[in-house]
Coordinates of C-alpha atoms in Angstrom, one line a residue:
M226 CA 0.1 0.0 0.0
P227 CA 1.4 3.5 -0.8
F228 CA 3.0 5.4 2.0
D229 CA 0.5 8.3 2.1
R230 CA -2.5 6.0 1.9
T231 CA -1.0 3.8 4.8
V232 CA -0.3 6.7 7.1
Q233 CA -3.8 8.1 6.4
L234 CA -5.5 5.0 7.5
A235 CA -3.2 4.4 10.4
G236 CA -3.6 7.9 11.8
A237 CA -6.9 9.5 10.5
R238 CA -9.0 6.3 10.7
A239 CA -7.6 4.9 13.9
R240 CA -10.7 5.8 15.8
Q241 CA -13.0 4.3 13.1
L242 CA -11.1 1.1 13.3
Q243 CA -11.3 1.0 17.0
A244 CA -15.1 1.3 16.7
L245 CA -15.4 -1.6 14.3
P246 CA -16.6 -4.2 16.9
R247 CA -19.6 -1.9 17.9
Y248 CA -20.3 -1.2 14.1
S249 CA -20.4 -5.0 13.5
E250 CA -22.9 -5.5 16.2
V251 CA -25.1 -2.6 14.8
L252 CA -24.9 -4.2 11.2
R253 CA -25.7 -7.7 12.8
L254 CA -28.9 -6.3 14.5
L255 CA -29.7 -4.4 11.3
D256 CA -29.5 -7.6 9.2
Q257 CA -32.1 -9.1 11.7
G258 CA -34.6 -6.5 10.7
M259 CA -34.3 -4.4 13.7
K260 CA -35.4 -0.7 13.8
P261 CA -33.2 2.0 15.2
R262 CA -35.1 2.2 18.3
E263 CA -34.8 -1.6 18.9
I264 CA -31.1 -1.5 18.0
G265 CA -30.6 1.3 20.6
A266 CA -32.3 -0.7 23.3
A267 CA -30.2 -4.0 22.4
L268 CA -26.8 -2.2 22.6
L269 CA -24.9 -2.2 25.8
P270 CA -25.1 0.4 27.1
P271 CA -28.4 1.3 25.5
V272 CA -28.5 4.4 23.3
T273 CA -31.3 6.7 22.0
R274 CA -33.1 6.2 18.9
Q275 CA -31.1 9.2 17.3
R276 CA -27.8 7.9 18.4
A277 CA -28.7 4.3 17.0
S278 CA -29.5 6.0 13.7
A279 CA -26.0 7.7 13.8
L280 CA -24.3 4.4 14.5
I281 CA -26.1 2.8 11.6
Q282 CA -24.9 5.4 9.3
Q283 CA -21.4 5.2 10.4
A284 CA -21.4 1.5 10.4
K285 CA -22.6 1.4 6.9
R286 CA -20.0 3.8 5.9
A287 CA -17.3 1.8 7.5
E288 CA -18.6 -1.2 5.7
A289 CA -18.4 0.5 2.4
L290 CA -14.9 1.9 2.9
G291 CA -13.7 -1.7 3.4
L292 CA -12.7 -1.1 7.0
F293 CA -13.8 -4.6 8.1
D294 CA -11.3 -6.0 5.8
D295 CA -8.8 -7.9 7.9
E296 CA -5.7 -7.0 5.9
I297 CA -6.3 -3.3 6.3
G298 CA -7.1 -3.6 9.9
D299 CA -4.0 -5.8 10.7
E300 CA -1.8 -3.4 8.6
N301 CA -2.8 -0.4 10.5
M302 CA -3.3 -1.5 14.0
S303 CA -0.5 -3.8 14.6
L304 CA 2.3 -1.3 15.1
D305 CA 4.7 -2.7 17.8
M306 CA 5.8 0.3 19.6
T307 CA 7.1 0.9 23.1
T308 CA 7.5 3.9 25.0
V309 CA 10.9 4.7 26.6
N310 CA 10.8 5.6 30.2
S311 CA 11.9 9.2 30.7
G312 CA 12.7 9.3 27.0
G313 CA 13.7 12.3 25.0
V314 CA 16.3 13.5 22.5
T315 CA 19.1 11.3 23.9
S316 CA 17.4 8.1 23.9
A317 CA 18.3 7.3 20.4
E318 CA 21.8 5.7 19.9
G319 CA 24.6 8.1 19.6
F320 CA 22.9 11.4 20.7
S321 CA 24.1 13.5 23.7
A322 CA 23.0 16.7 25.1
G323 CA 23.6 19.3 27.9
A324 CA 22.4 22.6 29.1
I325 CA 23.6 25.6 31.3
F326 CA 22.1 28.8 32.8
A327 CA 23.9 31.6 31.3
G328 CA 21.7 34.4 32.5
I329 CA 19.7 35.0 29.4
K330 CA 16.4 33.9 30.8
T331 CA 15.2 35.8 33.7
A332 CA 11.8 34.1 34.3
G333 CA 10.3 30.5 34.0
A334 CA 10.0 27.3 35.6
D335 CA 13.7 26.2 34.8
K336 CA 16.4 28.7 34.4
R337 CA 18.5 26.7 31.9
D338 CA 18.7 28.8 28.7
I339 CA 21.3 27.3 26.4
G340 CA 21.3 23.8 25.1
L341 CA 23.5 21.7 23.0
L342 CA 22.5 18.6 21.2
L343 CA 25.2 16.4 19.5
S344 CA 25.3 13.3 17.3
D345 CA 28.3 11.1 17.4
R346 CA 28.2 10.7 13.5
P347 CA 26.7 12.8 10.6
C348 CA 23.0 13.0 10.3
T349 CA 20.4 13.4 7.7
V350 CA 18.2 16.2 8.6
A351 CA 14.7 17.5 7.9
G352 CA 12.9 20.6 9.1
T353 CA 10.0 22.7 9.0
F354 CA 10.0 26.4 10.0
S355 CA 7.9 29.5 10.7
Q356 CA 5.9 30.9 7.7
N357 CA 5.7 34.4 9.4
S358 CA 7.0 37.2 7.0
V359 CA 9.2 38.4 9.8
L360 CA 11.7 35.8 10.6
S361 CA 14.4 35.4 13.1
P362 CA 18.1 35.1 11.5
S363 CA 18.2 31.9 13.6
V364 CA 15.5 30.5 11.5
T365 CA 16.9 31.6 8.1
L366 CA 20.4 30.3 8.9
S367 CA 19.2 26.7 10.0
K368 CA 16.6 26.6 7.0
A369 CA 19.5 27.4 4.5
V370 CA 21.4 24.3 5.9
V371 CA 18.5 22.0 5.8
D372 CA 17.5 23.2 2.4
G373 CA 21.0 22.7 1.2
G374 CA 20.9 19.0 1.9
G375 CA 24.1 18.7 3.8
E376 CA 24.6 16.4 6.8
V377 CA 24.6 17.9 10.4
R378 CA 26.0 16.9 13.7
G379 CA 24.6 19.3 16.3
V380 CA 22.2 21.9 17.5
I381 CA 22.3 24.9 19.8
A382 CA 19.2 26.3 21.1
N383 CA 18.7 29.3 23.4
S384 CA 15.6 30.6 25.3
G385 CA 14.9 34.0 26.6
V386 CA 15.9 36.0 23.6
A387 CA 14.4 35.4 20.0
N388 CA 17.1 37.1 18.1
C389 CA 14.6 38.8 15.9
A390 CA 13.9 42.3 14.6
V391 CA 17.5 43.2 15.6
G392 CA 18.8 44.2 12.1
D393 CA 21.9 42.8 10.5
Q394 CA 23.4 42.0 14.1
G395 CA 20.9 39.1 14.3
L396 CA 22.5 37.1 11.5
I397 CA 26.0 38.0 12.6
D398 CA 25.2 36.7 16.1
A399 CA 23.5 33.6 15.0
R400 CA 26.6 32.8 13.0
E401 CA 29.0 33.4 15.8
A402 CA 26.7 31.3 18.3
S403 CA 26.7 28.5 15.8
A404 CA 30.7 28.8 15.6
L405 CA 30.9 28.7 19.3
A406 CA 28.9 25.6 19.5
A407 CA 30.7 23.9 16.8
E408 CA 34.1 24.6 18.6
K409 CA 32.6 23.1 21.8
L410 CA 31.1 20.0 20.0
G411 CA 34.2 19.5 17.9
V412 CA 32.4 19.7 14.5
G413 CA 32.3 22.0 11.6
S414 CA 30.3 25.4 12.0
D415 CA 28.4 24.4 8.8
E416 CA 27.3 21.2 10.7
V417 CA 25.4 23.0 13.5
L418 CA 21.7 24.2 13.4
I419 CA 20.6 27.1 15.7
A420 CA 17.2 27.8 17.2
S421 CA 16.2 30.8 19.5
T422 CA 13.1 31.6 21.4
G423 CA 12.2 34.4 23.8
V424 CA 11.6 38.2 23.5
I425 CA 11.5 39.8 20.0
G426 CA 13.5 42.8 19.6
V427 CA 16.4 41.8 21.7
E428 CA 19.9 40.9 20.5
L429 CA 21.6 37.7 21.6
P430 CA 23.9 38.3 24.6
M431 CA 27.0 37.3 22.9
A432 CA 29.2 37.9 26.0
L433 CA 27.2 35.5 28.0
M434 CA 27.2 33.0 25.3
R435 CA 30.9 33.2 24.8
E436 CA 31.5 32.7 28.4
H437 CA 29.0 29.8 29.1
I438 CA 28.8 27.7 25.9
P439 CA 32.4 26.2 26.4
Q440 CA 31.1 25.1 30.0
I441 CA 28.3 23.0 28.8
E442 CA 28.8 19.3 29.6
L443 CA 27.1 16.8 27.5
G444 CA 25.9 13.3 28.4
D445 CA 23.7 10.7 26.7
N446 CA 21.1 11.0 29.6
D447 CA 20.8 14.6 29.6
G448 CA 17.9 15.1 27.4
E449 CA 16.0 16.5 30.2
E450 CA 18.5 19.2 30.5
F451 CA 18.3 20.2 26.9
A452 CA 14.3 20.1 27.1
A453 CA 14.5 22.5 30.0
A454 CA 16.9 24.9 28.2
I455 CA 14.3 25.6 25.5
M456 CA 11.5 26.6 27.7
T457 CA 10.2 30.0 28.2
T458 CA 6.5 30.4 29.8
D459 CA 6.2 26.5 29.8
T460 CA 5.3 25.1 33.2
H461 CA 6.9 21.7 32.5
R462 CA 9.3 19.9 30.1
K463 CA 7.7 18.0 27.2
A464 CA 9.8 15.1 26.1
I465 CA 9.1 11.5 24.7
A466 CA 10.8 8.5 23.1
V467 CA 9.5 5.4 21.4
R468 CA 11.0 2.3 20.1
I469 CA 9.9 0.2 17.0
E470 CA 11.3 -2.6 14.8
V471 CA 12.4 -1.8 11.4
G472 CA 13.9 -4.5 9.1
G473 CA 15.0 -6.5 12.3
S474 CA 16.8 -3.5 13.8
T475 CA 15.5 -1.6 17.1
V476 CA 15.1 2.0 16.1
T477 CA 14.5 4.8 18.7
I478 CA 12.7 8.1 17.9
G479 CA 12.9 10.7 20.7
G480 CA 11.8 14.3 20.9
C481 CA 11.3 17.3 23.0
A482 CA 9.4 20.6 22.5
K483 CA 8.5 23.9 23.9
G484 CA 5.7 26.3 23.5
S485 CA 2.7 27.5 25.5
G486 CA 1.7 31.0 23.9
M487 CA 1.8 32.6 20.4
I488 CA 0.6 29.3 19.1
H489 CA -1.5 29.1 16.0
P490 CA -1.5 26.7 13.0
N491 CA 1.3 26.6 10.8
M492 CA 3.1 25.9 14.0
A493 CA 3.7 28.7 16.6
T494 CA 6.2 30.0 19.1
M495 CA 7.4 26.6 19.4
L496 CA 10.7 24.6 19.0
A497 CA 10.7 20.9 18.5
F498 CA 13.7 18.6 18.2
L499 CA 13.3 15.1 17.0
T500 CA 16.2 12.5 17.0
T501 CA 16.3 8.9 15.6
D502 CA 19.0 6.3 15.2
A503 CA 17.4 5.0 12.0
A504 CA 19.0 5.3 8.7
V505 CA 16.8 7.3 6.5
E506 CA 16.8 8.7 3.1
K507 CA 16.7 12.6 3.0
S508 CA 13.6 13.1 0.8
F509 CA 11.7 10.5 2.7
L510 CA 12.8 11.9 6.1
Q511 CA 11.5 15.4 5.1
K512 CA 8.2 14.0 3.7
T513 CA 7.7 12.1 7.0
L514 CA 8.4 15.2 9.1
S515 CA 6.1 17.4 7.0
H516 CA 3.3 14.9 7.1
A517 CA 3.5 14.5 10.9
V518 CA 3.8 18.4 11.4
T519 CA 0.6 18.7 9.3
L520 CA -1.2 16.3 11.4
S521 CA 0.0 17.7 14.8
F522 CA 1.9 21.0 15.4
N523 CA 0.0 22.6 12.6
Q524 CA -3.3 21.7 14.5
I525 CA -2.6 23.5 17.7
D526 CA -4.1 26.8 18.7
I527 CA -3.5 28.7 21.9
D528 CA -3.8 32.4 21.1
G529 CA -4.1 32.8 17.2
D530 CA -0.6 34.4 16.9
Q531 CA 2.1 32.7 14.7
S532 CA 5.8 33.3 16.0
T533 CA 8.7 34.4 14.0
N534 CA 11.0 31.6 15.3
D535 CA 9.1 28.3 14.9
T536 CA 11.5 25.4 14.1
V537 CA 11.0 21.6 14.1
L538 CA 14.1 19.6 13.2
L539 CA 14.4 15.7 12.8
M540 CA 17.9 14.3 12.8
A541 CA 18.7 10.7 11.7
N542 CA 22.1 9.4 12.3
G543 CA 21.7 5.6 11.3
A544 CA 23.3 4.3 14.5
A545 CA 20.6 1.5 14.6
G546 CA 22.2 -0.3 11.5
N547 CA 18.9 -0.8 9.7
S548 CA 18.7 -0.8 5.9
L549 CA 18.3 2.8 4.5
L550 CA 14.5 3.6 4.9
T551 CA 13.0 5.2 1.7
G552 CA 9.4 5.7 0.7
D553 CA 9.4 2.5 -1.0
S554 CA 10.7 0.4 1.9
D555 CA 8.4 -2.1 3.5
D556 CA 8.7 -0.5 6.9
S557 CA 8.2 3.1 5.7
A558 CA 4.7 3.3 7.2
T559 CA 5.8 1.9 10.4
F560 CA 8.5 4.5 10.8
A561 CA 6.3 7.4 9.7
T562 CA 3.5 6.4 12.0
A563 CA 5.9 6.5 14.9
V564 CA 7.1 9.9 14.1
D565 CA 3.5 10.9 13.8
Y566 CA 2.9 9.5 17.2
V567 CA 5.8 11.4 18.8
T568 CA 4.8 14.7 17.3
R569 CA 1.1 14.2 18.2
W570 CA 2.0 13.5 21.8
L571 CA 4.2 16.6 21.9
A572 CA 1.5 18.8 20.3
R573 CA -1.1 17.7 22.9
E574 CA 1.2 18.5 25.6
M575 CA 1.9 22.0 24.2
A576 CA -1.9 22.6 24.0
R577 CA -2.3 21.2 27.6
D578 CA 0.4 23.8 28.7
G579 CA -1.1 26.8 27.1
E580 CA -0.5 30.0 29.0
G581 CA -3.0 30.2 31.9
A582 CA -4.7 27.0 30.7
Q583 CA -6.7 24.8 33.1
T584 CA -8.2 22.4 30.4
L585 CA -7.0 20.7 27.4
I586 CA -9.4 20.9 24.5
E587 CA -9.3 18.1 21.9
V588 CA -11.4 18.7 18.9
T589 CA -12.2 15.7 16.4
V590 CA -14.2 16.2 13.2
D591 CA -15.1 13.1 11.4
G592 CA -17.3 12.5 8.2
A593 CA -16.0 15.4 6.2
H594 CA -15.6 15.3 2.5
S595 CA -11.7 15.2 2.9
H596 CA -9.2 14.9 5.7
E597 CA -8.0 18.6 4.8
D598 CA -11.7 19.7 5.5
A599 CA -11.9 18.0 8.7
R600 CA -8.6 19.4 9.8
K601 CA -9.7 22.8 8.8
A602 CA -13.0 22.6 10.8
A603 CA -11.3 21.2 13.8
R604 CA -8.8 24.0 13.8
S605 CA -11.6 26.5 13.5
V606 CA -13.3 24.9 16.6
A607 CA -10.1 24.9 18.7
A608 CA -9.3 28.5 17.7
S609 CA -12.6 29.9 18.6
L610 CA -12.4 32.3 21.4
L611 CA -16.1 31.8 22.2
V612 CA -15.7 28.0 22.4
R613 CA -12.6 28.4 24.7
T614 CA -14.5 30.7 27.0
A615 CA -17.4 28.4 27.1
V616 CA -15.2 25.6 28.1
Y617 CA -13.6 27.8 30.8
G618 CA -17.0 28.8 32.1
K619 CA -18.4 25.3 31.8
D620 CA -21.1 26.6 29.6
P621 CA -22.7 23.9 27.2
N622 CA -23.4 26.5 24.6
W623 CA -23.3 24.1 21.6
G624 CA -24.2 26.8 19.2
R625 CA -20.7 28.2 19.3
I626 CA -19.3 24.9 18.1
L627 CA -21.6 24.9 15.2
M628 CA -20.7 28.5 14.4
A629 CA -16.9 27.6 14.5
V630 CA -17.5 24.7 12.2
G631 CA -19.6 26.8 9.8
K632 CA -17.1 29.7 9.6
S633 CA -14.3 27.3 8.5
Q634 CA -16.4 27.3 5.2
I635 CA -15.9 23.7 4.4
P636 CA -18.7 22.0 2.5
L637 CA -21.3 20.5 4.8
T638 CA -25.0 19.7 5.3
E639 CA -26.4 21.4 8.4
S640 CA -29.2 18.7 8.9
Q641 CA -26.5 15.9 9.3
I642 CA -24.2 17.5 11.9
E643 CA -23.7 15.7 15.3
V644 CA -22.0 17.2 18.4
F645 CA -20.6 15.3 21.4
V646 CA -18.9 16.6 24.5
N647 CA -16.9 13.9 26.2
D648 CA -19.1 11.2 24.4
I649 CA -22.3 12.9 25.5
Q650 CA -24.3 13.7 22.5
I651 CA -26.0 17.1 22.5
V652 CA -26.7 17.7 18.7
F653 CA -28.3 15.3 16.2
E654 CA -29.2 16.3 12.6
G655 CA -28.1 19.7 13.3
K656 CA -30.5 20.3 16.3
A657 CA -30.3 20.1 20.0
I658 CA -31.4 16.9 21.5
S659 CA -32.5 16.1 25.0
Y660 CA -29.4 15.8 27.3
S661 CA -28.4 16.1 31.0
I662 CA -27.2 19.6 31.3
P663 CA -25.4 18.8 34.7
S664 CA -23.7 15.9 33.0
V665 CA -22.2 18.1 30.1
V666 CA -21.3 20.9 32.7
S667 CA -19.5 18.2 34.6
A668 CA -17.7 17.0 31.6
L669 CA -16.7 20.5 30.7
G670 CA -15.1 20.6 34.1
E671 CA -12.7 17.8 33.5
D672 CA -8.9 18.3 32.9
E673 CA -9.5 17.2 29.2
V674 CA -12.5 18.1 27.2
R675 CA -13.2 16.2 24.0
L676 CA -15.4 17.9 21.6
R677 CA -16.5 15.8 18.6
V678 CA -18.2 16.9 15.4
G679 CA -19.7 14.4 13.0
L680 CA -20.5 15.9 9.6
N681 CA -21.8 12.8 8.0
V682 CA -20.9 13.7 4.3
G683 CA -17.8 11.6 3.8
D684 CA -15.0 9.8 5.4
G685 CA -12.6 12.8 6.3
F686 CA -11.0 12.8 9.7
G687 CA -9.2 15.5 11.5
E688 CA -7.9 16.6 15.0
A689 CA -7.0 19.9 16.6
W690 CA -6.0 20.9 20.0
G691 CA -6.3 24.0 22.1
C692 CA -7.0 25.1 25.7
D693 CA -9.6 27.1 27.7
L694 CA -9.0 31.0 27.9
T695 CA -8.7 32.3 31.4
E696 CA -8.1 35.3 33.2
E697 CA -4.5 34.3 34.0
Y698 CA -3.6 34.3 30.2
V699 CA -4.6 38.0 29.9
V700 CA -2.9 39.0 33.0
F701 CA 0.3 37.1 32.1
N702 CA 0.5 38.5 28.5
S703 CA -0.5 42.0 29.4
A704 CA 2.8 42.3 31.3
Y705 CA 5.1 39.7 29.5
T706 CA 8.2 42.2 29.1
T707 CA 7.6 44.2 32.3

């Protein structure tokens, strides 16, 4: 099966595949001649006639799509993946990292503000970067290296200063910081990428960097130190690693990320670094990362603002000893799905840690005409200030969800829309149905709120993540630099 198709099924239809046993039961009862009301009563737990009708439609769609086919199900649900305990960017073979507090960052949960990441051998690298028209020279310098196709060995990242909107000095300083890191790491300056995050309009404090970069001690268990060094307003480190089998070799994929504000689709004020010991061909590595970013980091919305410094890097050093992975390899989908898992986990943690947030909002849209339509509608709901304030206030105002879906301007049929809050259905056929208001209010008070919208016009599926909008966010950002 082609790579793109396999990944779509493995990711976008995972929820549909998980629902197959219930759909099978619905179809069995339908074959017996039961009506929706009778089917609803026969299901465990019992559901309403409206919900039974919706399940019948979904089951028929799943049958038409061939999702009951054993070959497809096995292929997409049998990924043998384990999570590494306390994993991160140094979990993959051959990677080490370190960090130090140089005095650049004056606030935050962890004062480390310069981090170094090193591979003991050359890496193939892929990257995605901010699409803001105003870019940090740290972004333009790293993007040039990635686009140039050369191999890299290391990364220097700093927090507290964005190195943006500072004129020509920004590029001069970015080059010097990269050279300082290269000297410390014992590699060429053209083998080091740079990423910066923090306050815009402030130059990199080169005197502090000259003093402290040589003092950084690297270790293969110091991924947490590196994850701390990239934090700004984050309240906790965000890091993960997983292991999979690729062609008889054990491959590790690790990653860390930062970001809790200025987050809007097409990434945000975010940095993310992924490492793997797999041997991966350059174009396939880039395709894999771009696909993963589309489904994860580009589906987060905290405050609707897009940063000048967004950087996502994926470095592959081949230390696992597997045969070179390409788009045509038997294990290409396994690798891509694992990368997708890592970026999705990091994206959720970023949304959970939104500035001032109390609640993670996960929006899923299914039954759209296309996956892109579904992702667009999900982003619209996650970005809606009215939806986010409703979640904060525990107000079951479902009309705001329909409004947000509608303003995405995707093709839909209003009379076929369903809405669920944490599995409690509140809208059927575009209209409110009877539901327990206290139950929905209680659901909106949970740490995670799941808003699901069923469009019932196709098989497109998409997810997006955001958080509630609180007074703390307004207070925090009204005095960010003072």
